[in-house]
GROMACS .gro file of C-alpha atoms in nm:
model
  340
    1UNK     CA    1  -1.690  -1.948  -1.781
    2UNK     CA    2  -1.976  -1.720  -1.897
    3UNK     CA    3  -2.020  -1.613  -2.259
    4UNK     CA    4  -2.205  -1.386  -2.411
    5UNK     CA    5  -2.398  -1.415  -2.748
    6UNK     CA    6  -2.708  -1.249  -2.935
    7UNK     CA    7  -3.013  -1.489  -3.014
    8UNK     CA    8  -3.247  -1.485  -3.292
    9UNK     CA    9  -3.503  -1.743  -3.281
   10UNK     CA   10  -3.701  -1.852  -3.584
   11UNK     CA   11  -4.096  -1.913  -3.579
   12UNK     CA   12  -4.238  -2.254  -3.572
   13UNK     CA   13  -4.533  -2.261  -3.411
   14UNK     CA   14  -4.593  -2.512  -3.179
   15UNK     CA   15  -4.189  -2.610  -3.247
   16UNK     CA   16  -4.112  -2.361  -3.004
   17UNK     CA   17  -4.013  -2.623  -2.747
   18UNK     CA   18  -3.729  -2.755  -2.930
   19UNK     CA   19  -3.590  -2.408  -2.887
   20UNK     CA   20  -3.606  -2.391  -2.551
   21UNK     CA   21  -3.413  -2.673  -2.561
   22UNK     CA   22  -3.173  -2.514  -2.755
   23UNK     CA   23  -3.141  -2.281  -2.499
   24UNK     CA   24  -3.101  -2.459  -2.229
   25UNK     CA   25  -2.812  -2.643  -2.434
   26UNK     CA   26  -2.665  -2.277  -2.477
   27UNK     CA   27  -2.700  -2.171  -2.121
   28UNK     CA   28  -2.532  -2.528  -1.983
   29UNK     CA   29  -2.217  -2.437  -2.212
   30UNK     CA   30  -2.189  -2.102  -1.996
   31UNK     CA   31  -2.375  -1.880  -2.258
   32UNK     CA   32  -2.571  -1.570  -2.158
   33UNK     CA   33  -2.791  -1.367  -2.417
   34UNK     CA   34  -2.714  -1.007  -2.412
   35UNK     CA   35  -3.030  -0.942  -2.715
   36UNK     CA   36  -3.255  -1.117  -2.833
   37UNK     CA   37  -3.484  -1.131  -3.149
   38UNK     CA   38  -3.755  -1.366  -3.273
   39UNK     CA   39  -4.035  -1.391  -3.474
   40UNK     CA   40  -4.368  -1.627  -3.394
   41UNK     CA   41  -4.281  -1.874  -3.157
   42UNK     CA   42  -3.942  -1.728  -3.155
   43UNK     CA   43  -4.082  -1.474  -3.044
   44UNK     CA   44  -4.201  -1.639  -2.747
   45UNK     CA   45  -3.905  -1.772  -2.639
   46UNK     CA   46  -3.688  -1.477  -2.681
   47UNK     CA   47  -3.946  -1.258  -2.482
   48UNK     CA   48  -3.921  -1.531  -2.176
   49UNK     CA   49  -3.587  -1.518  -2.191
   50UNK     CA   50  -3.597  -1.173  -2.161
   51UNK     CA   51  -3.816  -1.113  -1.834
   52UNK     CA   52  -3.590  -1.378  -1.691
   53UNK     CA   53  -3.700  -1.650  -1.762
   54UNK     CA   54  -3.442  -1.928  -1.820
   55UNK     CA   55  -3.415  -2.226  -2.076
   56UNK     CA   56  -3.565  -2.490  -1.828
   57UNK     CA   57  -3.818  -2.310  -1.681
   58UNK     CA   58  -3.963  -2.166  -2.048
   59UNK     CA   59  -3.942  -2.567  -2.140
   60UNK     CA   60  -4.168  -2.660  -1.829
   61UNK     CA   61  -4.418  -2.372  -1.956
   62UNK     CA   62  -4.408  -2.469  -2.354
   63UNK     CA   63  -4.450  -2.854  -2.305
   64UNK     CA   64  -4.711  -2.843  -2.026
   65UNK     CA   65  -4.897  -2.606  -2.272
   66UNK     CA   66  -5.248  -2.729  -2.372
   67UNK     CA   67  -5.178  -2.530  -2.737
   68UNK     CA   68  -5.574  -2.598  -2.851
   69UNK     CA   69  -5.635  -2.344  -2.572
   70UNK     CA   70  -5.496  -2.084  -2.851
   71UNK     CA   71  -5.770  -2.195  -3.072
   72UNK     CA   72  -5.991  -1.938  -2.860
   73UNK     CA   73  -6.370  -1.886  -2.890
   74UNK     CA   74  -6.436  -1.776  -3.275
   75UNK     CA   75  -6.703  -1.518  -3.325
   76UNK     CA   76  -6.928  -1.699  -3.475
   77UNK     CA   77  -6.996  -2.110  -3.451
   78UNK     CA   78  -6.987  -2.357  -3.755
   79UNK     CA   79  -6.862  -2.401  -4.027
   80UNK     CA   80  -7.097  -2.097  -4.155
   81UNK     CA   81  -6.989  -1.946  -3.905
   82UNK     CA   82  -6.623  -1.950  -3.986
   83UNK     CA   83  -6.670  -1.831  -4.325
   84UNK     CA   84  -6.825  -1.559  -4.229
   85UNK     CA   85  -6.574  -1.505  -3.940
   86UNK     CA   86  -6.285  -1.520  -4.246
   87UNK     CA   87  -6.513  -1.290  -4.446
   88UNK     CA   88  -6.537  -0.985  -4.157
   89UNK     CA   89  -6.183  -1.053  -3.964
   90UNK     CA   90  -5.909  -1.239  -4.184
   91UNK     CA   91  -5.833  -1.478  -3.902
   92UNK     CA   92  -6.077  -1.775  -3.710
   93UNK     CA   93  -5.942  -1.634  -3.354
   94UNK     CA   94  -5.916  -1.390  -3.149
   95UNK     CA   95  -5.576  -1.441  -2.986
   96UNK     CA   96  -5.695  -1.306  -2.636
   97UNK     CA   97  -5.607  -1.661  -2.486
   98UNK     CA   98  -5.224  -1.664  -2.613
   99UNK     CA   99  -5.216  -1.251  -2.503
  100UNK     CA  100  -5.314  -1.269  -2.145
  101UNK     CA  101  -5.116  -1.586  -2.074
  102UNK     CA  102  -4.828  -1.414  -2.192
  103UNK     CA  103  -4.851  -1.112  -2.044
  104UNK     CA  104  -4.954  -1.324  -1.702
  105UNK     CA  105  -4.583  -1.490  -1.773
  106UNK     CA  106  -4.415  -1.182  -1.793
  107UNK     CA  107  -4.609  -1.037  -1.466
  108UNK     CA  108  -4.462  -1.287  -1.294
  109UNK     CA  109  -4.150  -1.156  -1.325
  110UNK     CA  110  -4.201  -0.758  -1.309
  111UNK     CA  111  -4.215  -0.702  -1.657
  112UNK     CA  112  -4.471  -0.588  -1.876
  113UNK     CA  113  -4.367  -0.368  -2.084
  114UNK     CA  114  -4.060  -0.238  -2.305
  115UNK     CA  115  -3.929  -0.020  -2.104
  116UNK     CA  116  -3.930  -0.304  -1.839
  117UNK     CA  117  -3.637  -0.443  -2.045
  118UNK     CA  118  -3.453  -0.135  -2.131
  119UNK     CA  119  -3.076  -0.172  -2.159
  120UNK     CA  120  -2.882   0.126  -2.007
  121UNK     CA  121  -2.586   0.285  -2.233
  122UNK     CA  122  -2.666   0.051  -2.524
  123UNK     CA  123  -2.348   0.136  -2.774
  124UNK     CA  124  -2.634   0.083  -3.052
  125UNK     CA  125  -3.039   0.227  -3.117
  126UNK     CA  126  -3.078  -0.154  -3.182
  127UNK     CA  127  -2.977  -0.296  -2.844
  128UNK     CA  128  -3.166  -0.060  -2.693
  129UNK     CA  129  -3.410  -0.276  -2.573
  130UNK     CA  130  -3.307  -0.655  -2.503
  131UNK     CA  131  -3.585  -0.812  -2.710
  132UNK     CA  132  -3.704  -0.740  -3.035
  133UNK     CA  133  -4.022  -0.873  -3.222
  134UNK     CA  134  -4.084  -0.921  -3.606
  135UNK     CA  135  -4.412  -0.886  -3.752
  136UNK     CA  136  -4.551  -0.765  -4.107
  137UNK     CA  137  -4.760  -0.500  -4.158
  138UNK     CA  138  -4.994  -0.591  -4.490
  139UNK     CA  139  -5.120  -0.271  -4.506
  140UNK     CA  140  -4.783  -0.097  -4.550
  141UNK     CA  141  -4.657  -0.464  -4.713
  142UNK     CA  142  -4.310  -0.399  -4.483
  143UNK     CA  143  -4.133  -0.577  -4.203
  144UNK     CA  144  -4.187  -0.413  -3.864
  145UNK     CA  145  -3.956  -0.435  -3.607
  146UNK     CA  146  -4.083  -0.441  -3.249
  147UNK     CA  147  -4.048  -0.140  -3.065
  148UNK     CA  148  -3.829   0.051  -3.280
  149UNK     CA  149  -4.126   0.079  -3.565
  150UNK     CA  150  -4.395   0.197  -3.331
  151UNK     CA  151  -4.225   0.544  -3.370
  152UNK     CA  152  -4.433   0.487  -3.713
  153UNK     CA  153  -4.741   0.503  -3.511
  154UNK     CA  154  -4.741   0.767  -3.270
  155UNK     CA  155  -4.680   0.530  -2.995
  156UNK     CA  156  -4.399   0.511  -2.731
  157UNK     CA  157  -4.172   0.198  -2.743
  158UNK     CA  158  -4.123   0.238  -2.347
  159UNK     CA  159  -4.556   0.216  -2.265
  160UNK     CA  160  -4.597  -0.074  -2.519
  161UNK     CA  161  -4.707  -0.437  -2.370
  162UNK     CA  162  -4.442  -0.672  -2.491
  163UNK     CA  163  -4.723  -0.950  -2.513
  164UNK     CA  164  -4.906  -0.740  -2.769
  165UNK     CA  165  -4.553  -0.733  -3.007
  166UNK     CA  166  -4.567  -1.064  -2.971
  167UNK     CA  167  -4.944  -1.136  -3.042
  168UNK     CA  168  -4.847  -0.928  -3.351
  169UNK     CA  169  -4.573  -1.162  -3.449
  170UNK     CA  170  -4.754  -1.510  -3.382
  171UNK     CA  171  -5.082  -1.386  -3.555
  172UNK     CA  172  -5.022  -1.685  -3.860
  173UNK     CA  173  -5.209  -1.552  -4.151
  174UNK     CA  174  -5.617  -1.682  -4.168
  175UNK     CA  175  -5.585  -1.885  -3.842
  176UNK     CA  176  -5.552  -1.540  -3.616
  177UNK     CA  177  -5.735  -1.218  -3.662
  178UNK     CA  178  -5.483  -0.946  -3.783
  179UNK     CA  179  -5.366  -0.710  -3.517
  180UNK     CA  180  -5.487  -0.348  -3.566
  181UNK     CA  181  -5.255  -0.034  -3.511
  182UNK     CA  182  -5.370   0.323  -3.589
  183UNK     CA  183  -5.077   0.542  -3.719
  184UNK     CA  184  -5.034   0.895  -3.709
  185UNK     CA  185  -5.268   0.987  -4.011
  186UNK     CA  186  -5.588   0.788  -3.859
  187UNK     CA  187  -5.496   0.534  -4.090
  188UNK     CA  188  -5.541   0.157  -3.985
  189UNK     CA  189  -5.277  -0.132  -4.025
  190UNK     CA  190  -5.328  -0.454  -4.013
  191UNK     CA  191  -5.024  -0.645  -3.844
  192UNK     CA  192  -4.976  -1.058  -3.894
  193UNK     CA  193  -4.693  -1.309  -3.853
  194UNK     CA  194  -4.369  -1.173  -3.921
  195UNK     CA  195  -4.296  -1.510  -4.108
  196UNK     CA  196  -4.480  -1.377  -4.385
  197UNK     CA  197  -4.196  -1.130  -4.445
  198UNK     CA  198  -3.865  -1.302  -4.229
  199UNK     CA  199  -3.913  -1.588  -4.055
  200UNK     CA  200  -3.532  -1.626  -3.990
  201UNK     CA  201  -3.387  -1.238  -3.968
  202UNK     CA  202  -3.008  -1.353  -3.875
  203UNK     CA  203  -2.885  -1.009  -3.931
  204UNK     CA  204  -3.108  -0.846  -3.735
  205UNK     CA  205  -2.875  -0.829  -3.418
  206UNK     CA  206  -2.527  -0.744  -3.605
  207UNK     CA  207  -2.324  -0.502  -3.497
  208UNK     CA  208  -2.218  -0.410  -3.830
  209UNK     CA  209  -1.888  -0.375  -3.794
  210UNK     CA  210  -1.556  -0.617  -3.939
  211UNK     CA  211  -1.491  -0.749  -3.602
  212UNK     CA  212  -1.770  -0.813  -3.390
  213UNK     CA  213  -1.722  -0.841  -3.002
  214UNK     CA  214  -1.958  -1.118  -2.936
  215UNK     CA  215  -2.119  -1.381  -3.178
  216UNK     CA  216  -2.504  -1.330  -3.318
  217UNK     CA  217  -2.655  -1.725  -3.325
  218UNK     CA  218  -2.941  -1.828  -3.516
  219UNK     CA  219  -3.173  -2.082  -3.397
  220UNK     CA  220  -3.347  -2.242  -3.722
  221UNK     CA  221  -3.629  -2.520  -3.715
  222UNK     CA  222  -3.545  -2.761  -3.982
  223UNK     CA  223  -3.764  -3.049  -4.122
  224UNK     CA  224  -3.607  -3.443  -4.163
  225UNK     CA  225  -3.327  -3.445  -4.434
  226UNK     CA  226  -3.335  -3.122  -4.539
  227UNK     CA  227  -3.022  -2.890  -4.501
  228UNK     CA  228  -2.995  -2.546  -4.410
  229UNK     CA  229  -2.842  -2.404  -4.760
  230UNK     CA  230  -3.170  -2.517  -4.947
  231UNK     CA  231  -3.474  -2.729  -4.849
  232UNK     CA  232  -3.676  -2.922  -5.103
  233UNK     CA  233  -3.870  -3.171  -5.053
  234UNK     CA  234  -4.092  -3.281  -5.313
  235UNK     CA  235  -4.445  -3.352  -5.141
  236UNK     CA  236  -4.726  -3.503  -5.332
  237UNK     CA  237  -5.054  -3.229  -5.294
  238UNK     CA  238  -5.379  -3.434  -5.227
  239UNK     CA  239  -5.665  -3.218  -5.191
  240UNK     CA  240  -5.724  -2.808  -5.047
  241UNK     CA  241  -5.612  -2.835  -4.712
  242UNK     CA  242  -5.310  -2.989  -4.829
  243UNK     CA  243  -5.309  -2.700  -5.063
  244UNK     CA  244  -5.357  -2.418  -4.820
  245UNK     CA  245  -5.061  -2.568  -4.548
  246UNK     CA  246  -4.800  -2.580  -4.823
  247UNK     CA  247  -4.906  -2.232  -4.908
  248UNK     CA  248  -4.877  -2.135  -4.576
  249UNK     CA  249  -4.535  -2.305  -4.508
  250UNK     CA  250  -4.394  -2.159  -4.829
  251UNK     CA  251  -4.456  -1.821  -4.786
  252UNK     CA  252  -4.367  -1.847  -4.446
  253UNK     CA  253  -4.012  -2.031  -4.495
  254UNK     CA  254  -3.909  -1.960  -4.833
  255UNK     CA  255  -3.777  -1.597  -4.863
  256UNK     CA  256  -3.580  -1.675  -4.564
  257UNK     CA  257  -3.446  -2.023  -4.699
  258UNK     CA  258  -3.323  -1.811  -5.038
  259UNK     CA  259  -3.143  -1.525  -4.808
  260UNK     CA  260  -2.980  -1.852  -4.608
  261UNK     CA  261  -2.852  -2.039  -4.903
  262UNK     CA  262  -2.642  -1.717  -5.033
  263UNK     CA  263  -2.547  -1.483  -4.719
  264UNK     CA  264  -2.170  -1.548  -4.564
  265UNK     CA  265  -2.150  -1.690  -4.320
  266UNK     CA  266  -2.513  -1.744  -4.197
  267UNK     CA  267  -2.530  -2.091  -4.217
  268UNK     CA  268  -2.209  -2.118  -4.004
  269UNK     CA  269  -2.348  -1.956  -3.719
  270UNK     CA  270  -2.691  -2.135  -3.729
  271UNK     CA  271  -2.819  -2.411  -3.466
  272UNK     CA  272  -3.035  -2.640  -3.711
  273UNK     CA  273  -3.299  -2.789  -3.495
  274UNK     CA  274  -3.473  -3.106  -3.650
  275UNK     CA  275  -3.843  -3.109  -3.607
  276UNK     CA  276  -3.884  -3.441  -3.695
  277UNK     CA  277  -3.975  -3.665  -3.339
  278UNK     CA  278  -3.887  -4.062  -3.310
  279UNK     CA  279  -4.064  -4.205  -3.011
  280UNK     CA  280  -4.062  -4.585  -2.939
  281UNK     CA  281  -4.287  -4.790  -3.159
  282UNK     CA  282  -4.412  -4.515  -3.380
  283UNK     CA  283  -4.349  -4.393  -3.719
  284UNK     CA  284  -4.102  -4.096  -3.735
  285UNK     CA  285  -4.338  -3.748  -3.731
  286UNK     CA  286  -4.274  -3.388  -3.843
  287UNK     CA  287  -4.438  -3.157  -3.631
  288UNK     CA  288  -4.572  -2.862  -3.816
  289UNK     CA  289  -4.630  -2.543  -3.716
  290UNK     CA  290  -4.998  -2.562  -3.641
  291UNK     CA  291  -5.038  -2.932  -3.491
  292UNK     CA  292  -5.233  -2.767  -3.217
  293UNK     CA  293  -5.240  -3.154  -3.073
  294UNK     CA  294  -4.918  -3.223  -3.017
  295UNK     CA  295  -4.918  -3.463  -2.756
  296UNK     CA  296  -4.659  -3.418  -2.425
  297UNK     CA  297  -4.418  -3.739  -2.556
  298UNK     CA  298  -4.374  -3.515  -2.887
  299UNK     CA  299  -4.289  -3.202  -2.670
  300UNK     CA  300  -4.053  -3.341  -2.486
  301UNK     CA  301  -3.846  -3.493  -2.819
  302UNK     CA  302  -3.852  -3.166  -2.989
  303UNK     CA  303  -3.706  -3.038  -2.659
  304UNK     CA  304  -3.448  -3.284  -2.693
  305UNK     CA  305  -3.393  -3.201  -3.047
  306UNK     CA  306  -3.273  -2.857  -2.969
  307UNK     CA  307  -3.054  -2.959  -2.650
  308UNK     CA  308  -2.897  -3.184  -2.845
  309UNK     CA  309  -2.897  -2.975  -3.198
  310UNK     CA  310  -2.704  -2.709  -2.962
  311UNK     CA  311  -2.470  -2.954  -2.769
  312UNK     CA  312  -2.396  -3.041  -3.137
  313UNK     CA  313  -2.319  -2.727  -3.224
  314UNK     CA  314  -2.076  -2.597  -2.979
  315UNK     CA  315  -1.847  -2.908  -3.049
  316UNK     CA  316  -1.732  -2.740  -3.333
  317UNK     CA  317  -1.788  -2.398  -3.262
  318UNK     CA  318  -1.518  -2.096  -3.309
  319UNK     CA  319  -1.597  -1.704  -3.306
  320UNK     CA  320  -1.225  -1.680  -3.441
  321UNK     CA  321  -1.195  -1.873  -3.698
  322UNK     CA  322  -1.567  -1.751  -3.825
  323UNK     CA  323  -1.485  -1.387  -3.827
  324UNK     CA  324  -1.160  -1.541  -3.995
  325UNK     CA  325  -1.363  -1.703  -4.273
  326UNK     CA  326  -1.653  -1.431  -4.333
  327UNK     CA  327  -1.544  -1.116  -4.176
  328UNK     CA  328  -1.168  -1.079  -4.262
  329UNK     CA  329  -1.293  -1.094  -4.664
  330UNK     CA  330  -1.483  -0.801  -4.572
  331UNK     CA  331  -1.234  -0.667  -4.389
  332UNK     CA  332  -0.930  -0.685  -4.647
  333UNK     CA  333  -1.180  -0.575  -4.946
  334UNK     CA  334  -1.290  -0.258  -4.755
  335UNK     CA  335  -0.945  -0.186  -4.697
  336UNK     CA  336  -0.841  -0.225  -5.101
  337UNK     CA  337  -1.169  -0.059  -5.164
  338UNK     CA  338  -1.216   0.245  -4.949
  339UNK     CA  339  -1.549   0.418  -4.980
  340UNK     CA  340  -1.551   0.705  -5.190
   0.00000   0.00000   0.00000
């Protein structure tokens, strides 16, 4: 039997992996993704699954990835150097490495760019196209979301590399130069990780109405013994790198983990993945976002995380009795409240 869902797919980094394997979970229950939305790594994911790619196959790509590749040749060399590379482009690397292996991926299968995956008679402007990227624009301090935005800029959705909506959406604050777009004034945005504004946009791919036809999933990377409603951990700081990745990871995950713990019915329709690894004779490790060494034994239990966070899942799983719980409230208070 074949099912059809929407998919959005938090960032994570090098966690990506265990989303694929989430995927894969999905696609051996029967389910196919009619849109798709991520941000980051998410983003990744969602635009491989949207050249063609499927859950196995994007797995074999992610955890045969040598990641430190994406750690491409700073402008200048040292620790000097870096500074000074901080100082003149807000990030340590280019990005070219990550851009041209992606677009090489999506080559492969006769897509390039958006208009490549253009969806014909789309009932909404959203599904026009069958992926969708998040990033943040500092300059403008909004979300952007990838095509539909680049109306903003003068550009046309249709012509625009879907690799370069992505580099937008990976490009983590300080570790990745900002990507530049010029709008229609001559003015000049700067364009990082759409983490920084929603890491986890759930609603993105609703279809707004009381009784949708098909369900919207969320794929969310979580870390040991937290929950989805709220995550707290409290973590000693030792010193400024410490610092500077806690930073990082709460601006990245909070706003998100607020909108989680207090929207209906989001944490229903959310696959937790655990990014926690246990491999044989080791001490249980949480892969961050930026372990840029994550070794292939750690790739492939992350993998398994998300197979087996989505074969979880779909045990328990019911579009019926979830529009029951958080869409028939809406339903019978619109109907005792009609708009004025």
């Amino acid at each position: 039997m074949t099912l059809s869902c929407n998919a959005v797919f938090e960032g994570g980094g090098v966690k990506g992996v265990a989303i694929a394997g989430a995927v894969l979970g999905m696609e051996k229950a029967g389910y196919t993704f009619s849109n798709l939305a991520g941000t980051s790594a998410g983003a990744i994911v969602a635009a491989l699954l949207s050249a063609g790619y499927s859950g196995k196959e994007i797995h074999n790509l992610l955890s045969n990835l040598n990641y430190k590749k994406f750690r491409d040749k700073s402008y200048f060399c040292g620790l000097m150097g870096k500074a000074v590379t901080l100082t003149l482009k807000y990030g340590l690397y280019p990005g070219d490495y990550f851009t041209n292996w992606l677009d090489d991926l999506l080559k492969a299968k006769g897509v390039r760019t958006f208009g490549d995956i253009k969806q014909p008679n789309a009932k909404l402007d959203k599904y026009t196209y069958k992926f969708q990227a998040i990033a943040s624009d500092i300059s403008s301090q909004r979300l952007l979301v990838l095509p539909s935005d680049l109306k903003y800029f003068g550009i046309n959705p249709d012509k625009f590399s879907i690799s370069q909506a992505v580099r937008m959406s990976m490009s983590i604050p300080l570790l990745f130069v900002p990507f530049k777009l010029k709008d229609i004034k001559g003015n000049i945005h700067l364009i990082v990780d759409g983490a920084v504004l929603s890491n986890y946009p759930v609603w993105l791919l609703d279809d707004d109405t009381l009784n949708p036809k098909q369900p919207t999933f969320g794929f969310k990377l979580l870390e040991a013994d937290n929950n989805i409603t709220w995550q707290c951990n409290k973590i000693q700081i030792t010193g400024l790198y410490d610092y500077l990745k806690k930073l990082l990871n709460t601006m990245l995950e909070a706003h998100d983990n607020y909108y989680s713990a207090h929207a209906k019915g989001d944490v229903a329709r959310t696959i937790a993945i655990p990014t926690t690894v246990n491999l044989p004779g080791e001490t249980p490790k949480n892969i961050s976002a930026i372990d840029f060494d994550i070794t292939f034994q750690e790739s492939v239990a992350l993998f398994n995380n998300g197979f087996n966070a989505a074969t979880t899942f779909l045990r328990t799983w019911d579009f019926e009795i979830w529009k029951n719980n958080y869409r028939e409230l809406l339903r019978n208070r619109s109907q005792k409240y009609p708009p004025v």
